[in-house]
């Protein structure tokens, strides 16, 4: 069975279930160049490009070409606000599910339950000189990343109330700073600072003032290596236990990150504490994979987690189906969604610390109680779903029922001058879909987007 290759950004990337009527220009405009790259180019104004797509809607709708599939996939870093960049640990499935709801209780650290002593300690005269900051680099020619370990019980103090101390470091030192899991030590976290050497040293001095060496001898600020060894590759066929999920009986704030079909979507939980950490994770992956030579890996298996060179950055992927020829495979992007046919040259082994840094952000859902009119989604249906989802930002998803492992929902958007409208209602009113009872729902499969 060979998957149809539709229009893509490059000949190497083939997206399954897409419609070429939605241009990749918007995705390119919204994508941010990774800071570690030496030559960055300014992207076009997103609003102007999106308006161009809307202005050409009538022309698109009357094309007489066979309806194909398009991508609603895009980076939305421009929509993201820089938030407290730290890792929220969940305790078991119950806590993970509770944090997924849009009004869920968030970690005590994020809510400020850890007492912030920044004000009382901020005036300390401890300069942090001497041996308190080890491994400070003198080369200030290129941006770099400085990693050090901090005990788990002191992470709340480092973050500050509502992320205040980390934000202060970002502002005053002009660096990026975030906290992630330690790949080998559950009693510590890894604090990563990215910027010029001069700026990194400013940040380290601020942290030393926050953690005077005499009072906190365990905070050495010594630079450590977090570059994983090749033998730390993720074992294949790890159960999908790190995926976020929607919560039943509540309204979940969601951002539609990818449209496979008008009734088959991938969403992200925009209010989950880990949502704003994805950009930092992918920046770290991109810097590392672009600057680290790994031995070539010609053998991949179904169920492998891989690092994928996609849209000018490295992201996390999962091999869903192997190509019999062994040259291309169908990959699902676990943080952004969508199924893509990619060459093996675009894969590298995914290291364990990148797997454990964040739960997978993309949640696969299906729209309840509808099916395509005449058995197949029209080009107009793709356009309608795209415009509703992308023009109205954050929606509210409510679970209606499950069939096997598939989640069927209604997604509601607040539309100016119209009020609250669901995606299903919009498709029904415009004649693109027809109602179907839940028990008669036809299951969508990966094979349905392959020929």
Short mmCIF file of C-alpha atoms in Angstrom, two decimals:
data_model
loop_
_atom_site.label_atom_id
_atom_site.label_comp_id
_atom_site.label_asym_id
_atom_site.label_seq_id
_atom_site.Cartn_x
_atom_site.Cartn_y
_atom_site.Cartn_z
CA UNK A 1 0.00 0.00 0.00
CA UNK A 2 1.56 3.28 -1.10
CA UNK A 3 0.63 6.56 0.52
CA UNK A 4 -0.41 9.41 -1.75
CA UNK A 5 2.20 12.15 -1.98
CA UNK A 6 0.47 15.53 -1.94
CA UNK A 7 1.92 19.04 -2.27
CA UNK A 8 4.50 19.74 0.41
CA UNK A 9 7.13 22.24 1.45
CA UNK A 10 9.83 20.03 -0.02
CA UNK A 11 10.05 16.89 -2.02
CA UNK A 12 11.18 15.12 1.11
CA UNK A 13 8.03 15.82 3.17
CA UNK A 14 4.71 14.27 2.27
CA UNK A 15 1.76 14.99 4.52
CA UNK A 16 -1.10 12.53 4.67
CA UNK A 17 -4.67 13.72 4.85
CA UNK A 18 -3.94 17.26 3.66
CA UNK A 19 -5.50 19.67 1.18
CA UNK A 20 -3.25 21.86 -0.99
CA UNK A 21 -5.74 24.72 -0.91
CA UNK A 22 -4.35 25.82 2.45
CA UNK A 23 -0.93 27.19 1.61
CA UNK A 24 2.21 26.38 3.54
CA UNK A 25 3.02 30.09 3.44
CA UNK A 26 1.12 30.66 6.66
CA UNK A 27 3.04 27.93 8.42
CA UNK A 28 6.31 29.38 7.20
CA UNK A 29 5.30 32.86 8.34
CA UNK A 30 4.39 31.64 11.80
CA UNK A 31 7.53 29.55 12.16
CA UNK A 32 10.33 31.16 14.11
CA UNK A 33 13.93 30.64 13.09
CA UNK A 34 15.86 28.76 15.71
CA UNK A 35 18.14 31.16 17.59
CA UNK A 36 21.23 28.95 17.39
CA UNK A 37 21.39 29.20 13.63
CA UNK A 38 23.85 31.76 12.33
CA UNK A 39 21.86 33.07 9.39
CA UNK A 40 18.27 33.91 10.18
CA UNK A 41 15.80 35.53 7.82
CA UNK A 42 12.78 37.56 8.73
CA UNK A 43 9.47 35.86 8.11
CA UNK A 44 6.62 37.56 6.33
CA UNK A 45 3.85 39.10 8.34
CA UNK A 46 1.49 36.29 9.35
CA UNK A 47 -1.62 38.40 9.26
CA UNK A 48 -0.92 39.59 5.71
CA UNK A 49 -0.39 36.07 4.42
CA UNK A 50 -3.46 34.72 6.17
CA UNK A 51 -5.49 37.57 4.67
CA UNK A 52 -4.18 36.59 1.25
CA UNK A 53 -5.43 33.06 1.80
CA UNK A 54 -8.86 34.35 2.86
CA UNK A 55 -9.06 36.76 -0.09
CA UNK A 56 -8.47 33.89 -2.47
CA UNK A 57 -11.05 31.65 -0.84
CA UNK A 58 -13.58 32.03 -3.64
CA UNK A 59 -10.99 31.13 -6.24
CA UNK A 60 -9.98 28.10 -4.20
CA UNK A 61 -13.52 26.85 -3.70
CA UNK A 62 -14.21 26.79 -7.45
CA UNK A 63 -11.14 24.89 -8.50
CA UNK A 64 -12.08 21.88 -10.55
CA UNK A 65 -9.16 19.77 -9.46
CA UNK A 66 -9.77 16.62 -7.49
CA UNK A 67 -10.14 17.42 -3.78
CA UNK A 68 -6.89 16.67 -2.12
CA UNK A 69 -5.77 17.14 1.41
CA UNK A 70 -4.19 20.10 3.04
CA UNK A 71 -2.30 20.93 6.12
CA UNK A 72 -3.69 22.95 8.92
CA UNK A 73 -0.46 22.30 10.66
CA UNK A 74 1.51 25.31 11.75
CA UNK A 75 3.78 26.54 14.39
CA UNK A 76 2.05 28.89 16.74
CA UNK A 77 4.98 30.29 18.60
CA UNK A 78 3.73 33.74 17.70
CA UNK A 79 0.55 32.99 19.63
CA UNK A 80 2.43 31.71 22.63
CA UNK A 81 3.23 34.02 25.49
CA UNK A 82 6.53 33.42 27.23
CA UNK A 83 5.53 31.84 30.50
CA UNK A 84 7.24 30.35 33.51
CA UNK A 85 9.62 27.92 31.87
CA UNK A 86 9.91 25.01 34.22
CA UNK A 87 8.86 21.40 34.41
CA UNK A 88 5.70 20.45 36.28
CA UNK A 89 5.81 16.93 37.58
CA UNK A 90 2.59 14.99 37.77
CA UNK A 91 1.96 12.16 40.15
CA UNK A 92 0.48 9.24 38.28
CA UNK A 93 -2.38 9.17 35.81
CA UNK A 94 -4.84 10.98 38.06
CA UNK A 95 -2.64 14.03 38.45
CA UNK A 96 -1.76 14.06 34.78
CA UNK A 97 -5.42 14.03 33.83
CA UNK A 98 -6.34 16.65 36.40
CA UNK A 99 -3.75 19.07 35.05
CA UNK A 100 -5.08 18.58 31.53
CA UNK A 101 -8.42 20.28 32.22
CA UNK A 102 -8.58 23.98 31.51
CA UNK A 103 -9.57 24.90 35.06
CA UNK A 104 -7.32 22.31 36.64
CA UNK A 105 -5.24 22.90 39.76
CA UNK A 106 -1.65 23.52 38.75
CA UNK A 107 1.51 22.49 40.53
CA UNK A 108 2.12 24.21 43.83
CA UNK A 109 5.33 25.63 42.46
CA UNK A 110 3.52 27.35 39.60
CA UNK A 111 0.87 28.72 41.93
CA UNK A 112 3.48 30.01 44.36
CA UNK A 113 2.96 27.59 47.23
CA UNK A 114 6.71 27.50 47.67
CA UNK A 115 7.64 30.59 49.67
CA UNK A 116 9.49 33.10 47.56
CA UNK A 117 12.34 34.66 49.49
CA UNK A 118 13.64 36.72 46.62
CA UNK A 119 12.94 40.05 48.27
CA UNK A 120 14.55 39.22 51.57
CA UNK A 121 17.54 37.58 49.90
CA UNK A 122 17.83 39.87 46.90
CA UNK A 123 19.96 42.41 48.76
CA UNK A 124 22.55 39.91 49.91
CA UNK A 125 26.14 41.07 49.56
CA UNK A 126 27.39 37.61 48.59
CA UNK A 127 28.87 38.21 45.18
CA UNK A 128 29.18 34.57 44.26
CA UNK A 129 32.87 35.00 43.46
CA UNK A 130 35.53 32.53 44.33
CA UNK A 131 34.60 28.95 43.62
CA UNK A 132 30.86 29.46 43.62
CA UNK A 133 30.52 29.59 39.85
CA UNK A 134 32.58 26.87 38.28
CA UNK A 135 33.36 26.46 34.64
CA UNK A 136 32.55 30.01 33.49
CA UNK A 137 33.65 30.29 29.89
CA UNK A 138 35.82 33.09 28.60
CA UNK A 139 34.98 32.67 24.93
CA UNK A 140 32.21 35.14 24.17
CA UNK A 141 32.04 34.78 20.39
CA UNK A 142 29.03 32.50 19.96
CA UNK A 143 25.82 31.79 21.88
CA UNK A 144 26.05 28.75 24.08
CA UNK A 145 24.09 26.71 26.60
CA UNK A 146 25.18 26.35 30.23
CA UNK A 147 23.66 23.48 32.22
CA UNK A 148 23.90 22.89 35.95
CA UNK A 149 22.09 20.65 38.41
CA UNK A 150 19.92 21.94 41.22
CA UNK A 151 18.36 19.86 44.01
CA UNK A 152 14.69 19.09 43.52
CA UNK A 153 13.66 20.72 46.80
CA UNK A 154 15.19 24.06 45.75
CA UNK A 155 13.52 24.29 42.34
CA UNK A 156 10.62 26.29 43.75
CA UNK A 157 13.02 28.88 45.13
CA UNK A 158 14.80 29.11 41.78
CA UNK A 159 11.55 29.60 39.90
CA UNK A 160 10.11 32.11 42.36
CA UNK A 161 6.49 32.93 43.01
CA UNK A 162 4.61 32.62 39.71
CA UNK A 163 7.97 32.35 37.92
CA UNK A 164 9.10 35.79 39.12
CA UNK A 165 12.77 34.97 39.66
CA UNK A 166 13.22 33.20 36.33
CA UNK A 167 11.51 36.11 34.60
CA UNK A 168 13.80 38.55 36.39
CA UNK A 169 16.83 36.63 35.12
CA UNK A 170 15.49 36.64 31.57
CA UNK A 171 14.89 40.37 31.69
CA UNK A 172 18.07 41.53 33.43
CA UNK A 173 20.54 39.04 31.96
CA UNK A 174 18.91 38.80 28.53
CA UNK A 175 19.09 35.00 28.42
CA UNK A 176 16.72 32.09 28.01
CA UNK A 177 16.49 29.96 31.13
CA UNK A 178 14.39 26.89 31.81
CA UNK A 179 14.30 23.87 34.11
CA UNK A 180 13.93 20.29 32.91
CA UNK A 181 14.09 16.80 34.35
CA UNK A 182 17.49 15.33 35.10
CA UNK A 183 17.92 12.33 32.78
CA UNK A 184 19.68 10.23 35.44
CA UNK A 185 18.95 11.69 38.88
CA UNK A 186 15.41 12.02 40.19
CA UNK A 187 16.59 14.13 43.14
CA UNK A 188 17.86 16.92 40.89
CA UNK A 189 16.68 19.05 37.99
CA UNK A 190 18.71 20.52 35.15
CA UNK A 191 18.74 24.30 34.79
CA UNK A 192 19.73 25.40 31.28
CA UNK A 193 20.77 28.95 30.41
CA UNK A 194 21.15 29.96 26.76
CA UNK A 195 22.83 33.16 25.59
CA UNK A 196 26.23 34.74 25.15
CA UNK A 197 28.91 33.81 27.66
CA UNK A 198 28.82 37.30 29.13
CA UNK A 199 25.05 37.15 29.60
CA UNK A 200 25.23 33.64 31.03
CA UNK A 201 27.73 34.82 33.64
CA UNK A 202 25.37 37.65 34.63
CA UNK A 203 22.60 35.10 35.11
CA UNK A 204 24.85 32.83 37.18
CA UNK A 205 25.77 35.73 39.47
CA UNK A 206 22.08 36.49 40.01
CA UNK A 207 21.46 32.85 40.88
CA UNK A 208 24.41 32.82 43.27
CA UNK A 209 22.97 35.88 45.02
CA UNK A 210 19.72 33.96 45.37
CA UNK A 211 21.60 30.92 46.69
CA UNK A 212 24.53 32.15 48.85
CA UNK A 213 27.21 29.49 48.92
CA UNK A 214 27.44 29.37 52.71
CA UNK A 215 23.72 28.77 53.10
CA UNK A 216 23.27 26.54 50.05
CA UNK A 217 26.54 24.60 49.62
CA UNK A 218 24.68 21.97 47.58
CA UNK A 219 24.07 24.56 44.84
CA UNK A 220 27.50 24.50 43.22
CA UNK A 221 26.47 25.94 39.82
CA UNK A 222 29.12 23.71 38.26
CA UNK A 223 28.58 23.19 34.57
CA UNK A 224 27.62 19.65 33.68
CA UNK A 225 27.30 17.85 30.38
CA UNK A 226 23.78 16.87 29.37
CA UNK A 227 24.73 15.56 25.93
CA UNK A 228 23.26 12.07 25.87
CA UNK A 229 25.30 9.14 24.69
CA UNK A 230 24.18 7.20 21.67
CA UNK A 231 23.40 4.22 23.88
CA UNK A 232 20.73 6.34 25.56
CA UNK A 233 18.49 6.09 22.53
CA UNK A 234 14.84 5.52 23.30
CA UNK A 235 13.99 1.82 23.19
CA UNK A 236 11.42 0.97 20.56
CA UNK A 237 7.79 0.27 21.35
CA UNK A 238 7.62 2.22 24.62
CA UNK A 239 3.92 2.44 25.57
CA UNK A 240 2.32 5.81 24.89
CA UNK A 241 2.03 6.72 28.55
CA UNK A 242 3.33 10.26 28.27
CA UNK A 243 0.63 11.69 26.05
CA UNK A 244 -1.66 14.36 27.43
CA UNK A 245 -5.39 13.68 27.25
CA UNK A 246 -8.70 15.48 27.40
CA UNK A 247 -10.76 15.22 30.56
CA UNK A 248 -14.36 14.11 30.49
CA UNK A 249 -17.24 16.20 31.82
CA UNK A 250 -15.31 19.47 31.58
CA UNK A 251 -14.54 22.00 28.88
CA UNK A 252 -10.92 21.67 27.75
CA UNK A 253 -9.20 24.72 26.26
CA UNK A 254 -7.61 23.50 23.04
CA UNK A 255 -5.63 24.86 20.13
CA UNK A 256 -6.12 23.01 16.83
CA UNK A 257 -2.57 22.29 15.70
CA UNK A 258 -3.32 20.03 12.75
CA UNK A 259 -6.26 18.99 10.58
CA UNK A 260 -6.10 15.56 8.96
CA UNK A 261 -9.75 15.68 7.82
CA UNK A 262 -12.57 18.04 8.81
CA UNK A 263 -13.61 15.48 11.44
CA UNK A 264 -10.10 14.29 12.34
CA UNK A 265 -7.91 16.74 14.24
CA UNK A 266 -4.93 17.09 16.51
CA UNK A 267 -5.20 19.58 19.37
CA UNK A 268 -2.93 20.94 22.08
CA UNK A 269 -3.96 21.89 25.61
CA UNK A 270 -3.18 25.59 25.64
CA UNK A 271 -3.61 25.93 29.42
CA UNK A 272 -1.57 22.91 30.46
CA UNK A 273 1.60 23.93 32.35
CA UNK A 274 3.84 22.12 29.88
CA UNK A 275 2.37 23.84 26.80
CA UNK A 276 4.79 26.77 26.85
CA UNK A 277 7.83 24.53 27.37
CA UNK A 278 7.62 22.94 23.94
CA UNK A 279 9.40 25.78 22.15
CA UNK A 280 12.36 25.58 24.52
CA UNK A 281 12.56 21.81 24.15
CA UNK A 282 12.63 22.02 20.36
CA UNK A 283 15.21 24.82 20.43
CA UNK A 284 17.42 22.60 22.57
CA UNK A 285 16.88 19.61 20.28
CA UNK A 286 17.60 21.69 17.19
CA UNK A 287 20.83 23.12 18.56
CA UNK A 288 22.01 19.70 19.69
CA UNK A 289 21.10 17.68 16.59
CA UNK A 290 22.43 20.35 14.22
CA UNK A 291 25.78 20.42 15.98
CA UNK A 292 26.30 16.80 17.02
CA UNK A 293 27.41 14.06 14.67
CA UNK A 294 25.63 10.79 15.32
CA UNK A 295 26.47 7.52 13.62
CA UNK A 296 24.02 6.89 10.78
CA UNK A 297 21.11 4.64 11.57
CA UNK A 298 19.69 2.85 8.57
CA UNK A 299 17.34 0.56 10.48
CA UNK A 300 14.11 1.88 11.98
CA UNK A 301 11.18 -0.10 13.32
CA UNK A 302 7.50 0.50 13.73
CA UNK A 303 6.97 2.03 17.16
CA UNK A 304 10.34 3.77 17.31
CA UNK A 305 10.49 7.28 18.72
CA UNK A 306 12.72 9.44 16.55
CA UNK A 307 13.97 12.98 16.23
CA UNK A 308 12.57 14.40 12.99
CA UNK A 309 14.07 17.19 10.90
CA UNK A 310 10.84 19.00 10.08
CA UNK A 311 10.11 22.58 9.11
CA UNK A 312 13.69 23.70 9.75
CA UNK A 313 13.87 22.33 13.27
CA UNK A 314 14.09 19.02 15.11
CA UNK A 315 10.90 17.71 16.67
CA UNK A 316 9.75 14.46 18.27
CA UNK A 317 8.13 11.78 16.12
CA UNK A 318 6.77 8.24 16.26
CA UNK A 319 7.02 5.74 13.40
CA UNK A 320 3.51 4.52 12.64
CA UNK A 321 4.13 2.47 9.51
CA UNK A 322 7.17 1.21 7.67
CA UNK A 323 7.78 1.59 3.98
CA UNK A 324 8.39 -1.85 2.42
CA UNK A 325 11.29 -0.38 0.47
CA UNK A 326 12.89 0.80 3.70
CA UNK A 327 13.52 4.30 2.38
CA UNK A 328 10.50 6.19 3.72
CA UNK A 329 8.21 5.74 6.70
CA UNK A 330 4.94 7.21 7.96
CA UNK A 331 5.64 9.30 11.04
CA UNK A 332 3.26 10.96 13.49
CA UNK A 333 4.56 14.16 15.09
CA UNK A 334 3.78 13.62 18.76
CA UNK A 335 3.78 17.32 19.69
CA UNK A 336 2.17 18.87 16.60
CA UNK A 337 0.14 16.07 15.08
CA UNK A 338 -0.28 14.87 11.54
CA UNK A 339 0.99 11.89 9.59
CA UNK A 340 3.94 12.46 7.30
CA UNK A 341 5.87 10.35 4.81
CA UNK A 342 9.54 11.14 5.44
CA UNK A 343 12.86 9.85 4.19
CA UNK A 344 15.08 8.00 6.63
CA UNK A 345 17.65 10.75 6.15
CA UNK A 346 15.29 13.04 8.08
CA UNK A 347 15.39 10.82 11.18
CA UNK A 348 17.87 10.53 13.99
CA UNK A 349 17.61 8.45 17.15
CA UNK A 350 15.64 10.27 19.84
CA UNK A 351 17.60 10.52 23.06
CA UNK A 352 15.98 9.49 26.31
CA UNK A 353 16.23 12.90 27.96
CA UNK A 354 14.27 14.50 25.13
CA UNK A 355 11.58 11.87 25.52
CA UNK A 356 11.25 12.49 29.25
CA UNK A 357 11.43 16.29 29.19
CA UNK A 358 7.76 16.86 28.32
CA UNK A 359 4.60 14.84 27.85
CA UNK A 360 3.55 14.56 24.22
CA UNK A 361 1.51 17.65 23.40
CA UNK A 362 -0.64 16.61 20.42
CA UNK A 363 -3.94 14.85 21.20
CA UNK A 364 -5.73 13.04 18.40
CA UNK A 365 -9.51 13.59 18.41
CA UNK A 366 -12.51 13.08 16.14
CA UNK A 367 -15.65 15.18 15.76
CA UNK A 368 -18.75 13.45 17.10
CA UNK A 369 -22.06 12.76 15.35
CA UNK A 370 -21.06 13.78 11.82
CA UNK A 371 -19.85 12.12 8.65
CA UNK A 372 -18.98 13.52 5.21
CA UNK A 373 -21.87 14.10 2.86
CA UNK A 374 -21.82 11.61 0.00
CA UNK A 375 -19.12 9.65 1.79
CA UNK A 376 -16.16 11.93 1.09
CA UNK A 377 -15.08 15.31 2.43
CA UNK A 378 -15.15 18.04 -0.21
CA UNK A 379 -12.56 20.73 -0.74
CA UNK A 380 -15.05 23.25 0.63
CA UNK A 381 -15.38 21.20 3.83
CA UNK A 382 -11.61 21.31 4.37
CA UNK A 383 -11.58 25.06 3.81
CA UNK A 384 -14.51 25.62 6.15
CA UNK A 385 -12.94 23.59 8.96
CA UNK A 386 -9.63 25.32 8.47
CA UNK A 387 -11.06 28.84 8.59
CA UNK A 388 -13.20 28.17 11.67
CA UNK A 389 -10.37 26.55 13.63
CA UNK A 390 -7.62 28.95 12.65
CA UNK A 391 -9.56 32.21 12.66
CA UNK A 392 -10.93 31.88 16.17
CA UNK A 393 -7.94 30.79 18.24
CA UNK A 394 -8.62 28.76 21.35
CA UNK A 395 -11.66 26.49 21.34
CA UNK A 396 -13.39 24.42 24.00
CA UNK A 397 -13.47 20.65 23.49
CA UNK A 398 -16.00 18.45 25.28
CA UNK A 399 -15.80 14.66 25.07
CA UNK A 400 -19.01 13.06 23.78
CA UNK A 401 -18.09 9.37 23.58
CA UNK A 402 -15.34 6.84 22.89
CA UNK A 403 -15.11 4.10 20.29
CA UNK A 404 -12.20 1.78 21.01
CA UNK A 405 -9.28 4.15 21.63
CA UNK A 406 -10.76 6.98 19.56
CA UNK A 407 -12.04 10.08 21.36
CA UNK A 408 -15.09 11.81 19.85
CA UNK A 409 -15.70 15.41 20.84
CA UNK A 410 -17.48 18.62 20.03
CA UNK A 411 -15.28 21.70 19.68
CA UNK A 412 -16.84 25.12 20.22
CA UNK A 413 -15.48 28.46 19.09
CA UNK A 414 -16.63 31.97 19.92
CA UNK A 415 -17.22 33.65 16.56
CA UNK A 416 -17.58 37.41 16.39
CA UNK A 417 -21.14 38.51 15.57
CA UNK A 418 -22.36 34.92 15.80
CA UNK A 419 -21.53 33.73 19.32
CA UNK A 420 -20.72 30.14 20.21
CA UNK A 421 -20.67 27.65 17.34
CA UNK A 422 -19.34 24.10 17.12
CA UNK A 423 -17.28 22.72 14.28
CA UNK A 424 -19.87 19.98 13.73
CA UNK A 425 -22.69 22.54 13.55
CA UNK A 426 -20.74 24.67 11.10
CA UNK A 427 -20.12 21.73 8.77
CA UNK A 428 -23.76 20.63 9.01
CA UNK A 429 -25.20 24.09 8.35
CA UNK A 430 -23.00 24.58 5.30
CA UNK A 431 -24.03 21.24 3.84
CA UNK A 432 -20.60 19.64 4.07
CA UNK A 433 -21.60 16.98 6.60
CA UNK A 434 -24.58 14.94 7.70
CA UNK A 435 -25.64 13.70 11.10
CA UNK A 436 -24.82 10.15 12.19
CA UNK A 437 -25.65 8.35 15.43
CA UNK A 438 -22.68 7.61 17.63
CA UNK A 439 -23.14 3.85 17.37
CA UNK A 440 -23.07 4.10 13.56
CA UNK A 441 -19.89 6.15 13.39
CA UNK A 442 -17.43 4.85 10.82
CA UNK A 443 -13.96 4.62 12.31
CA UNK A 444 -11.19 6.59 10.66
CA UNK A 445 -8.02 4.65 9.98
CA UNK A 446 -4.53 5.40 8.76
CA UNK A 447 -5.32 3.37 5.67
CA UNK A 448 -8.12 5.81 4.81
CA UNK A 449 -5.54 8.48 4.01
CA UNK A 450 -3.39 6.11 1.99
CA UNK A 451 -4.07 4.67 -1.45
#
